[in-house]
mmCIF file of C-alpha atoms and ligand atoms in Angstrom:
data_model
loop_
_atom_site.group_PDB
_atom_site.id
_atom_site.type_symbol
_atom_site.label_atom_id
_atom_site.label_comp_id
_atom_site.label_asym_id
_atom_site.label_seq_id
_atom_site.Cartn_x
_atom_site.Cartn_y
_atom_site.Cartn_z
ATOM 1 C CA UNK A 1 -6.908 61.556 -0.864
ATOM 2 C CA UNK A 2 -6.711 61.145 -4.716
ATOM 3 C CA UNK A 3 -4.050 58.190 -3.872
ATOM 4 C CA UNK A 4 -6.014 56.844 -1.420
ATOM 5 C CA UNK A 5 -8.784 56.699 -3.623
ATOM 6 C CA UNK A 6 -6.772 54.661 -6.493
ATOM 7 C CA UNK A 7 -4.962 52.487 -3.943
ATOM 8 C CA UNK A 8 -9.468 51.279 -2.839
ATOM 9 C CA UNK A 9 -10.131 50.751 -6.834
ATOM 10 C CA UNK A 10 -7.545 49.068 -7.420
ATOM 11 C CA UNK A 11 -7.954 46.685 -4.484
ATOM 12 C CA UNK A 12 -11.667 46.183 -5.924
ATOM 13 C CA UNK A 13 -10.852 45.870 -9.440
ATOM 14 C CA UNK A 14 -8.218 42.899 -8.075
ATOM 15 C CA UNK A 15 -10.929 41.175 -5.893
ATOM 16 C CA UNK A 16 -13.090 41.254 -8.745
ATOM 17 C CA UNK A 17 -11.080 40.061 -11.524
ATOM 18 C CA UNK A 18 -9.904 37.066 -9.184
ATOM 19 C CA UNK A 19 -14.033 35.687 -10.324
ATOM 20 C CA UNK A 20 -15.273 33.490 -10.579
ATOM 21 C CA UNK A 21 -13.873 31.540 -8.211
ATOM 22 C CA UNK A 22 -12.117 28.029 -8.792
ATOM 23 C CA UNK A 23 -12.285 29.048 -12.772
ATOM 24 C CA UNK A 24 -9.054 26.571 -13.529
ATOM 25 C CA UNK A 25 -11.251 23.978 -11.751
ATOM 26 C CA UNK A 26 -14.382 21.389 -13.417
ATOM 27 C CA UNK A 27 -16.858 19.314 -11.273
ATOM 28 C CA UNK A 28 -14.837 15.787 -11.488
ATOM 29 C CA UNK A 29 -16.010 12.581 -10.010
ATOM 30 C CA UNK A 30 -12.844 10.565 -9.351
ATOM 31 C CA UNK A 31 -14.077 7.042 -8.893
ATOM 32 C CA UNK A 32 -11.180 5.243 -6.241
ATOM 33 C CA UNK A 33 -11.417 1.453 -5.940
ATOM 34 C CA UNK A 34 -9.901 -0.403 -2.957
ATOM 35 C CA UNK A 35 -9.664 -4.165 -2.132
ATOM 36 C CA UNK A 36 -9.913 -3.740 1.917
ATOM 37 C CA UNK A 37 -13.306 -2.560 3.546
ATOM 38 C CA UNK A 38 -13.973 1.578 4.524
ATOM 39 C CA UNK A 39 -12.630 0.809 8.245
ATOM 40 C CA UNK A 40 -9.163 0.732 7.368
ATOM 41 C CA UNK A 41 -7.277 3.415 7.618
ATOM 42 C CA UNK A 42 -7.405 3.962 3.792
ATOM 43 C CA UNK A 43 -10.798 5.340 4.800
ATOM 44 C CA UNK A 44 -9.460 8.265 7.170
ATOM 45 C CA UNK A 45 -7.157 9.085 4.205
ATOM 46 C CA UNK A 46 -9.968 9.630 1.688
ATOM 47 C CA UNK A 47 -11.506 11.245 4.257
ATOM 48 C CA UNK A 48 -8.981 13.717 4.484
ATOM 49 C CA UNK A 49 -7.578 13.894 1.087
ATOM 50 C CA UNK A 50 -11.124 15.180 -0.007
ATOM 51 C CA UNK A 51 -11.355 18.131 2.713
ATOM 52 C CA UNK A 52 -7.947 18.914 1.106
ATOM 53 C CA UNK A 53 -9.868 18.831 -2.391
ATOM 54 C CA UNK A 54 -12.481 20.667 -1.575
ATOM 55 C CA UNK A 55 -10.657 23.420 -0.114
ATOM 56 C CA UNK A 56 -8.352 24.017 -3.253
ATOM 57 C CA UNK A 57 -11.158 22.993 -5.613
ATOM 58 C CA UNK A 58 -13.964 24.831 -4.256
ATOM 59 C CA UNK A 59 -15.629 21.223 -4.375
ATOM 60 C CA UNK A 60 -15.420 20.819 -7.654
ATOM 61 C CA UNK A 61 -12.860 17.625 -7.458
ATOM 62 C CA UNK A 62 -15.265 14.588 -5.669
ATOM 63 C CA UNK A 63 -13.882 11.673 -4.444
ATOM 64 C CA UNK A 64 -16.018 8.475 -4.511
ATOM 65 C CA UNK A 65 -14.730 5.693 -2.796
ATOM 66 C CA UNK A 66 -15.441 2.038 -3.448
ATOM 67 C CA UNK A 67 -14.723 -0.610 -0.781
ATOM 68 C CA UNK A 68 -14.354 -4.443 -0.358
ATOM 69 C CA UNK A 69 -13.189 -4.793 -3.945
ATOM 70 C CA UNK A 70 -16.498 -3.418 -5.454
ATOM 71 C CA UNK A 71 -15.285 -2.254 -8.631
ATOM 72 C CA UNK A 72 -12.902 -5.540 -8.673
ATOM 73 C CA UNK A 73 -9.334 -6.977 -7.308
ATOM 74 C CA UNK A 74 -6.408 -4.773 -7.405
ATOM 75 C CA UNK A 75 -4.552 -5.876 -10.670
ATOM 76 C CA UNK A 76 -8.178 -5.748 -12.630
ATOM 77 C CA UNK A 77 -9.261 -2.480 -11.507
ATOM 78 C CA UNK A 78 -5.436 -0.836 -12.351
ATOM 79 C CA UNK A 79 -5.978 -2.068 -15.652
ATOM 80 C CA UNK A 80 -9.063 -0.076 -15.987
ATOM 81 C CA UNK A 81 -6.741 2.577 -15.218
ATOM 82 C CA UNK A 82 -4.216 2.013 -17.720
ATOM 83 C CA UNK A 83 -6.949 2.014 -20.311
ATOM 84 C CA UNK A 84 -8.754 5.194 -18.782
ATOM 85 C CA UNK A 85 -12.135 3.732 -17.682
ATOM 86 C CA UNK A 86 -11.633 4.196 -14.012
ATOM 87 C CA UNK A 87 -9.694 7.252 -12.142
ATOM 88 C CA UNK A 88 -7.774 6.246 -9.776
ATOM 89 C CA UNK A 89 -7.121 2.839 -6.798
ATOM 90 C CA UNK A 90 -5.596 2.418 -4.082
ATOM 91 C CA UNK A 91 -3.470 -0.973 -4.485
ATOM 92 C CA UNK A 92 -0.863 -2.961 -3.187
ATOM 93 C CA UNK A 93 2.512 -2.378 -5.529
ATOM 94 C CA UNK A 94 2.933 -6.647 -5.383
ATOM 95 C CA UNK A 95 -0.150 -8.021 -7.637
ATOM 96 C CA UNK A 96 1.272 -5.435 -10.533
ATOM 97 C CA UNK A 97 4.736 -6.926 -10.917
ATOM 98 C CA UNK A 98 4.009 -8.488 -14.002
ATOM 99 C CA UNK A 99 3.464 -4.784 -15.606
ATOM 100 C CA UNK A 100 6.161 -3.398 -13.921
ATOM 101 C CA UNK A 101 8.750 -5.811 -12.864
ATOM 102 C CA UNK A 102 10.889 -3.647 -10.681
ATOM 103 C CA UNK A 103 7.880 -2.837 -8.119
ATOM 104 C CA UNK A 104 9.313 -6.519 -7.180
ATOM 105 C CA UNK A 105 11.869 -4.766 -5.171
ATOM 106 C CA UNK A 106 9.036 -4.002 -2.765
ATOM 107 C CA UNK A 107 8.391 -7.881 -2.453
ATOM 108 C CA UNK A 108 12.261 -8.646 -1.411
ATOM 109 C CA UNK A 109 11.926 -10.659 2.040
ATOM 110 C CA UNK A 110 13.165 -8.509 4.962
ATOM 111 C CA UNK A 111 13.819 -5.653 2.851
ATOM 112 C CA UNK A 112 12.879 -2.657 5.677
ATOM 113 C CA UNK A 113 13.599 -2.491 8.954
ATOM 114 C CA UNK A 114 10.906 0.091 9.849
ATOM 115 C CA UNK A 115 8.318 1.879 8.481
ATOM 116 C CA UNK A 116 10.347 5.242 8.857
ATOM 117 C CA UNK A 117 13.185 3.373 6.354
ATOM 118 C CA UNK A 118 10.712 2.896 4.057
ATOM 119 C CA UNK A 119 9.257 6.345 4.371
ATOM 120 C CA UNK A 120 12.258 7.875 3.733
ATOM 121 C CA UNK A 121 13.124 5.188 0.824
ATOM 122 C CA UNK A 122 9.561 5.784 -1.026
ATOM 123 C CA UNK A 123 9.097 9.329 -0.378
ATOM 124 C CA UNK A 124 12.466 10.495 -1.368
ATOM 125 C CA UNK A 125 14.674 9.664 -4.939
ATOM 126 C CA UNK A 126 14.116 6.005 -4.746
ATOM 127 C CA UNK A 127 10.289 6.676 -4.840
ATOM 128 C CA UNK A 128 10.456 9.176 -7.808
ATOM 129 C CA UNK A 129 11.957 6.505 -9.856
ATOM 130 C CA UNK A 130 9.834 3.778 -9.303
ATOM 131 C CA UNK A 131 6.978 6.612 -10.375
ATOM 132 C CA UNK A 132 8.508 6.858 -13.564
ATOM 133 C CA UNK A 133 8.544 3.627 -14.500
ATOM 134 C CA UNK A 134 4.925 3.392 -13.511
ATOM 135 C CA UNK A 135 4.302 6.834 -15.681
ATOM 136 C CA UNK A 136 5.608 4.870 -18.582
ATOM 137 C CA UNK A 137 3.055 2.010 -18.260
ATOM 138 C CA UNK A 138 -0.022 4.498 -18.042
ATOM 139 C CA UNK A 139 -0.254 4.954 -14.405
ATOM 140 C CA UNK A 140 0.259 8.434 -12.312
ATOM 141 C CA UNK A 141 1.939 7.334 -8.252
ATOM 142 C CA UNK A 142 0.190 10.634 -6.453
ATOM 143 C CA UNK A 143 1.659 8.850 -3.235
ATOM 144 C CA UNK A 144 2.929 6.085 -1.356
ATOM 145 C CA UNK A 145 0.568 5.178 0.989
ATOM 146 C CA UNK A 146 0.703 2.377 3.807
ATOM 147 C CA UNK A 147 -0.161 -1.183 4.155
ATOM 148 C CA UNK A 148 2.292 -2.186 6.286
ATOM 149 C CA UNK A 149 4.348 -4.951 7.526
ATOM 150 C CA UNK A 150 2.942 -8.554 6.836
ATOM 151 C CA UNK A 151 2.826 -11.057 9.359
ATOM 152 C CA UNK A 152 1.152 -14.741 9.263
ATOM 153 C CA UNK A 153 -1.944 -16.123 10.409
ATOM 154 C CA UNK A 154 -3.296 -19.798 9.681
ATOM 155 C CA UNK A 155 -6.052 -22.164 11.050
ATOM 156 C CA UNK A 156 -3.309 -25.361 12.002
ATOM 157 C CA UNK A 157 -0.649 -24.998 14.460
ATOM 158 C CA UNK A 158 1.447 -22.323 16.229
ATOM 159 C CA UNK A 159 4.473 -21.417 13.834
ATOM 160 C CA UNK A 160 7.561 -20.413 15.916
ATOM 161 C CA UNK A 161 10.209 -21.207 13.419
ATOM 162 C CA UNK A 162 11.228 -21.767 9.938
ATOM 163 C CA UNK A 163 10.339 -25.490 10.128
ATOM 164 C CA UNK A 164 6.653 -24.706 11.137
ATOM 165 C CA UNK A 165 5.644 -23.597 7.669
ATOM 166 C CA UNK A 166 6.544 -27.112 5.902
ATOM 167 C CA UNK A 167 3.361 -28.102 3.805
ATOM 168 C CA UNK A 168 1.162 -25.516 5.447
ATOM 169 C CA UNK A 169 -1.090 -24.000 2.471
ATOM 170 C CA UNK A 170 -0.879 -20.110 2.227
ATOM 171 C CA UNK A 171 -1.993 -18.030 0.122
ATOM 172 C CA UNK A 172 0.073 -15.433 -1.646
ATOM 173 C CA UNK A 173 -0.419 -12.054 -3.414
ATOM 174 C CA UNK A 174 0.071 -12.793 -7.393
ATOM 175 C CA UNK A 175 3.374 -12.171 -7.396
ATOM 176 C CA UNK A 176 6.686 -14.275 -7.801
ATOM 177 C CA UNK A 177 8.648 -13.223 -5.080
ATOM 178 C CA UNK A 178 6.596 -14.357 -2.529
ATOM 179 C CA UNK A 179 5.773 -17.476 -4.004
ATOM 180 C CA UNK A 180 8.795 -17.899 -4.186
ATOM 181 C CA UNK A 181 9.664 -16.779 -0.035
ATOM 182 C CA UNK A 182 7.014 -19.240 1.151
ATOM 183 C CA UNK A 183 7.915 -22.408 -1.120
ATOM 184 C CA UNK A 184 11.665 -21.705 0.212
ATOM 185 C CA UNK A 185 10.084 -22.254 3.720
ATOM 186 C CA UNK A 186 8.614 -25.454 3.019
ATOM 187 C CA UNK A 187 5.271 -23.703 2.249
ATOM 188 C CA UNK A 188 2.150 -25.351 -0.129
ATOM 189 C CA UNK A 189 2.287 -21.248 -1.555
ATOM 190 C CA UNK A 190 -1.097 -20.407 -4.126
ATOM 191 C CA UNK A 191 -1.039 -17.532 -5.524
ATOM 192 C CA UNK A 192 -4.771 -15.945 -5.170
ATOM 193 C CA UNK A 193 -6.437 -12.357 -5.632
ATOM 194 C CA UNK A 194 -7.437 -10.885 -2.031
ATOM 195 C CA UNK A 195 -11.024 -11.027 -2.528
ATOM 196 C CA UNK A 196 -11.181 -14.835 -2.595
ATOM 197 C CA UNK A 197 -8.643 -15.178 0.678
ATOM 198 C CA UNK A 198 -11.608 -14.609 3.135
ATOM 199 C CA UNK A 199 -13.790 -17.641 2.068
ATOM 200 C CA UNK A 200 -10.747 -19.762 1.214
ATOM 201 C CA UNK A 201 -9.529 -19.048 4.880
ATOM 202 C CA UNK A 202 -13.180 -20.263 5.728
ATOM 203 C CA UNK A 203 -13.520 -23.390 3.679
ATOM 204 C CA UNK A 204 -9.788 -24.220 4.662
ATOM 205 C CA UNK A 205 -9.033 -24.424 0.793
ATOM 206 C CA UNK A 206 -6.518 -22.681 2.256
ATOM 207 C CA UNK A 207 -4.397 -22.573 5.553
ATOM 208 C CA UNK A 208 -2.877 -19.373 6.187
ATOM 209 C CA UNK A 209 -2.507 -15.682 4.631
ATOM 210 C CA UNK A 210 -0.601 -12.913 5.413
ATOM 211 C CA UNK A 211 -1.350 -9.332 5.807
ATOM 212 C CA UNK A 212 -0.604 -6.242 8.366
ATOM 213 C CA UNK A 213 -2.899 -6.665 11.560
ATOM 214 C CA UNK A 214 -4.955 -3.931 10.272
ATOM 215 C CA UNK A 215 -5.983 -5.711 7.676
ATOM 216 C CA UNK A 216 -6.146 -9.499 9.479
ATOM 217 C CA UNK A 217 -8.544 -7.572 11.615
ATOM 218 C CA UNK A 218 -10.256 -4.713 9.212
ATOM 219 C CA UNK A 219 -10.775 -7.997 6.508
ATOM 220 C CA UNK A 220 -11.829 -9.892 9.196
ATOM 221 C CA UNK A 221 -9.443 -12.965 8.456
ATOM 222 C CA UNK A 222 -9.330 -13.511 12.436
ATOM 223 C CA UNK A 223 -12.704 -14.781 12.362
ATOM 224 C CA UNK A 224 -11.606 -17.753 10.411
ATOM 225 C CA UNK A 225 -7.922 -18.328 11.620
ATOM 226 C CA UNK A 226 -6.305 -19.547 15.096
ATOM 227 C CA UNK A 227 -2.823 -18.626 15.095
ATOM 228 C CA UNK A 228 -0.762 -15.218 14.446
ATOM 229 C CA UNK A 229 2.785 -15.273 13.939
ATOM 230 C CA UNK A 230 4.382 -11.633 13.983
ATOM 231 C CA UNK A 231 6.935 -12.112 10.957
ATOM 232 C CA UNK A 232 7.109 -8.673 9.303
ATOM 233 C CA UNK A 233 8.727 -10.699 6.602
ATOM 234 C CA UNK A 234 7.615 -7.875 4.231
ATOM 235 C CA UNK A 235 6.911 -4.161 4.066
ATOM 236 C CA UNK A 236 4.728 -3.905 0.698
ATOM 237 C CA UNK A 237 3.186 -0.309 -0.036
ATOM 238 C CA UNK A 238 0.088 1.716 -1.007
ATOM 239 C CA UNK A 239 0.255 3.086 -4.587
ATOM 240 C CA UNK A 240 -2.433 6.007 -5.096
ATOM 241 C CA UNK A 241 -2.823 5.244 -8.644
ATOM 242 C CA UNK A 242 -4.340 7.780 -11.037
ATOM 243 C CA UNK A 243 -5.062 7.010 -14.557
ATOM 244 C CA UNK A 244 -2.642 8.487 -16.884
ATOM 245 C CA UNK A 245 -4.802 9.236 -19.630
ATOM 246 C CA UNK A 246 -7.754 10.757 -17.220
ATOM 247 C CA UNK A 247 -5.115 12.792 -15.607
ATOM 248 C CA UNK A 248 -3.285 14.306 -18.826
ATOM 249 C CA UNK A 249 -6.851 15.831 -19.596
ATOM 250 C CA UNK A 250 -6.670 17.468 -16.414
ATOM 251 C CA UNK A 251 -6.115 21.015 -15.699
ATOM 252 C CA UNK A 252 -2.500 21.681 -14.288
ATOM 253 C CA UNK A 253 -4.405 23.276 -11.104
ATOM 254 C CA UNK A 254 -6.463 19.882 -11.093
ATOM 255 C CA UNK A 255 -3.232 17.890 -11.414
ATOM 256 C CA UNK A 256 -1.337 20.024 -8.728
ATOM 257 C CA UNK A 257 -3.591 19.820 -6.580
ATOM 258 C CA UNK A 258 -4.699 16.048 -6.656
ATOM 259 C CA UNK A 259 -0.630 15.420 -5.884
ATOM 260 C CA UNK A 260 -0.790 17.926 -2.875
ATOM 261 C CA UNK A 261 -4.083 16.401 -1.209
ATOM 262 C CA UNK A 262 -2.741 12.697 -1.688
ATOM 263 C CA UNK A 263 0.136 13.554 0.614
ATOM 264 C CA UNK A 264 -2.300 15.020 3.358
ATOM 265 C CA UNK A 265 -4.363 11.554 2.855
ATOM 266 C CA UNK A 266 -0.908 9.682 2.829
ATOM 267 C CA UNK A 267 -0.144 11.547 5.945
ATOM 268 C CA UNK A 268 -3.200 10.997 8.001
ATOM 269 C CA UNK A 269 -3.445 7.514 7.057
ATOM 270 C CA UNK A 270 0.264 6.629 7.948
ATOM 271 C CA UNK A 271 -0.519 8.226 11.472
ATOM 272 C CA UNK A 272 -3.866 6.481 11.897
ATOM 273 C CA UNK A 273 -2.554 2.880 10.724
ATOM 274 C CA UNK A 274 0.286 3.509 13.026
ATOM 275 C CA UNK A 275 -2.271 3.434 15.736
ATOM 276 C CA UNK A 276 -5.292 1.101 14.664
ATOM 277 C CA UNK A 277 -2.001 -1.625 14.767
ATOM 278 C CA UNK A 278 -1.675 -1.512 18.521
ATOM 279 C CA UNK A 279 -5.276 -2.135 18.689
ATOM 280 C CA UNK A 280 -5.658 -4.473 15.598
ATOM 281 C CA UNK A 281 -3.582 -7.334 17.953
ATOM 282 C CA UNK A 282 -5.548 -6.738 21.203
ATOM 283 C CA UNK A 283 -8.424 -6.871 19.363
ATOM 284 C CA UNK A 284 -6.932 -10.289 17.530
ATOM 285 C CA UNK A 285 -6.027 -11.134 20.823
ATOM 286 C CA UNK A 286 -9.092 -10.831 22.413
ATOM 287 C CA UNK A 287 -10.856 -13.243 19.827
ATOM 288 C CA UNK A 288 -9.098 -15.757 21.241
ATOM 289 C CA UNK A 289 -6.367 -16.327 19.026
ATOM 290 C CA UNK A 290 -2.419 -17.537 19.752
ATOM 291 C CA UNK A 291 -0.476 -14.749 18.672
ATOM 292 C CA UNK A 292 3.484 -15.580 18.686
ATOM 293 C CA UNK A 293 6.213 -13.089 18.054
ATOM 294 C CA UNK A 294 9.468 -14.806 15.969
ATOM 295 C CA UNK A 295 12.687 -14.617 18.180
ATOM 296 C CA UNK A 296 15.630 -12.428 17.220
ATOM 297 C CA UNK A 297 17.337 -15.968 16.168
ATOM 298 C CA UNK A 298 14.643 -17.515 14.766
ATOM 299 C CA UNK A 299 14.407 -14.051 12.396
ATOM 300 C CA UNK A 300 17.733 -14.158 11.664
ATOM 301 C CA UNK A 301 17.267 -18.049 10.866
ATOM 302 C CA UNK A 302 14.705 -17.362 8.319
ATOM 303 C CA UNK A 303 16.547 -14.159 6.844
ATOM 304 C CA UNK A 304 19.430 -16.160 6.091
ATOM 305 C CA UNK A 305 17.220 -18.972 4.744
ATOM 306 C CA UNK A 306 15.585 -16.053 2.145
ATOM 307 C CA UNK A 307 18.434 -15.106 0.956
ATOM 308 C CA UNK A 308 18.485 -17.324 -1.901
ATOM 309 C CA UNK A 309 15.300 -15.274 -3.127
ATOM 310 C CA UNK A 310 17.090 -11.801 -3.297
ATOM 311 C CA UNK A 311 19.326 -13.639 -5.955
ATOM 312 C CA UNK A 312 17.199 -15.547 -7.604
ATOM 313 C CA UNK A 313 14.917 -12.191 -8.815
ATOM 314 C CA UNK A 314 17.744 -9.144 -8.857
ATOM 315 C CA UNK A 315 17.963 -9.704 -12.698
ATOM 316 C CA UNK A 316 14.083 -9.994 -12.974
ATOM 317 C CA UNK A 317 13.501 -6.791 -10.761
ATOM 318 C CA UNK A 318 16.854 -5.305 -12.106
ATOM 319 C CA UNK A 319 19.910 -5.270 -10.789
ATOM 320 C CA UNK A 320 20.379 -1.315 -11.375
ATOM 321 C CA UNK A 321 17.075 -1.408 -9.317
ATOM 322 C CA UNK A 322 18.148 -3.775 -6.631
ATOM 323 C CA UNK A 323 21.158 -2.332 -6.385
ATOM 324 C CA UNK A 324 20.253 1.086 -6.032
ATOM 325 C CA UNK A 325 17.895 0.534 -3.062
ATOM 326 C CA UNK A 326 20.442 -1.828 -0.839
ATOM 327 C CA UNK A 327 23.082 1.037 -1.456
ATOM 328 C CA UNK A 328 19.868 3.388 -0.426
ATOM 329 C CA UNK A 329 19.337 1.582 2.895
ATOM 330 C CA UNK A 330 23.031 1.985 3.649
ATOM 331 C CA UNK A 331 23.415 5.047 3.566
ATOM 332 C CA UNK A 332 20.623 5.612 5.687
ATOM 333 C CA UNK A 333 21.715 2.994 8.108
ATOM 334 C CA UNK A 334 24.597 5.377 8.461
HETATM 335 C C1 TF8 B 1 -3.103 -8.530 -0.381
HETATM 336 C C2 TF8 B 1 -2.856 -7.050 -0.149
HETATM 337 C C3 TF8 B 1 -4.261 -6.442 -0.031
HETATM 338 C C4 TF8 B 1 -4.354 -4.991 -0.423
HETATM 339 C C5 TF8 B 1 -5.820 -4.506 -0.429
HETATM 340 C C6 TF8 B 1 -6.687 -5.281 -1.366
HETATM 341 O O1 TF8 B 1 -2.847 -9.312 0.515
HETATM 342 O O2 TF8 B 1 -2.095 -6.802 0.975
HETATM 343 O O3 TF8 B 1 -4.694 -6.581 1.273
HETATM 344 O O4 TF8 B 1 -3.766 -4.744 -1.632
HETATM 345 O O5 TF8 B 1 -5.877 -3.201 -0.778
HETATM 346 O O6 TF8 B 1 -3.555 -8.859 -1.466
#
């Protein structure tokens, strides 16, 4: 009885001195900036990055999400970032080579096969690495999300092979390496920040663009173009960006659990992209537009012809970090 009766208090006493509840936690408002609008699968990963939060936090952690590029382009808003006046974005890796040059790896033509190589490439050792060398210019990876592979649309003519792209004018990310891809294909490349592609599509400033069909449809670029060309000439990812010096004032709790709840939101919105592509192209379809798939020769024509670019940046990007990620795919080729 007399054990009994210590065995109940001391159950109580350690129910009560767990309060209060979520005590390693404050109320945070975590301001997230994006370039693409709330119906892209970036939105179901929010979505479910902040039931994560709120389950771990008690609430306290709030995510508020800003669309379209509402609190600016990519590169802009991951400078606010760096100098801790904005949380965290959601950005491409390419428009922030010229911060950290060895993202450029991610820009290599052809670099991925599939988006499971490139799971396994960014979520594993490979990944980690590239984090640090973001860590050391002010800015915290929590995961690698997904934008996906890139394929080509443009207002002028169908583009079936290599030879199609002479003078056409596309528009680039800000970023070397595919300037450099297109102009090696005969391209009129311009390097331009997203937010100005939709209007320079529609003024035909510009030709072309290219983008994952989530985003040629999501963006609403097929509104303004005639032709699709399935390339996947590029596999460029998601960063979930944190800013360094917001997150070192963090609470380790805080911290841990912001990593933990990016990976669910990486999670569901790799599954949900996965699927909103299928239906992306019929919807592109449907619009009325030509959509052409490259031919296994015509791929391998083009491959060949970008070869030229893999050399021409390794030292650039690094050859330690070039190196490191062909001897990566390899192995997993295996
Ligand atoms: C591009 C990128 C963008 C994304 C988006 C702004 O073409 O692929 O679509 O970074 O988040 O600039």
């Amino acid at each position: 009885m007399r054990k009994l009766l210590l065995a109940t208090t001391a159950i109580a006493l350690g129910l009560s001195s767990a309060a209060p509840a979520f005590a390693e936690f404050n109320e945070r408002n975590i301001r997230v900036s994006n370039g693409i609008n709330e119906d892209h699968p970036v939105g179901n990963g929010i979505k479910a990055m902040q039931a994560c939060l709120d389950e771990k936090s008690g609430g306290k952690l709030k995510l508020t999400a800003f669309w379209g590029g509402a609190l600016g382009g990519d590169l802009q808003a991951t400078q606010a970032l760096r100098s801790g006046v904005q949380e965290a974005v959601v950005t491409s890796s390419s428009p922030l080579v010229g911060i950290i040059p060895a993202l450029g790896v991610f820009d290599l033509p052809f670099l991925f096969a599939s988006a499971q190589e490139a799971y396994t490439v960014l979520d594993g050792d490979f990944g980690d690495m590239m984090n640090e060398k973001l860590e050391a210019a002010g800015l915290v990876n929590l995961a690698y999300w997904e934008n996906g592979f890139r394929n080509l649309s443009n207002s002028v003519r169908p583009v079936t092979k290599w030879e199609d792209f002479e003078g056409m004018k596309v528009r680039v990310m800000q970023n070397n390496i595919f300037l450099d891809t297109f102009q090696n294909l005969g391209a009129n490349a311009t390097p331009m920040a997203f937010g100005e592609v939709f209007s320079a599509l529609e003024t035909k400033a510009i030709d072309a663009q290219e983008n994952p069909y989530v985003t040629i449809d999501t963006s609403k670029f097929f509104e303004v173009q005639k032709y699709v060309t399935e390339t996947n000439h590029a596999y460029t990812p998601f960063l979930f960006l944190f800013s360094k010096p917001i997150f070192d004032s963090y609470t380790p709790e805080e911290q841990a659990a912001l990593r933990e709840c990016a990976i669910v939101g990486r999670d569901e919105e790799r599954k949900v992209i996965q699927d909103l592509n299928k239906k992306s192209l019929e919807k592109i379809k449907e619009a009325g537009l030509e959509v052409n798939v490259l031919s296994a020769e015509e791929q391998a024509r083009i491959r060949e012809k970008s070869k030229v670019v893999y050399e021409k940046h390794k030292a650039a990007i690094g050859a330690d970090v070039v190196d490191a990620i062909l001897a990566k795919l390899e192995e997993i080729r295996k």
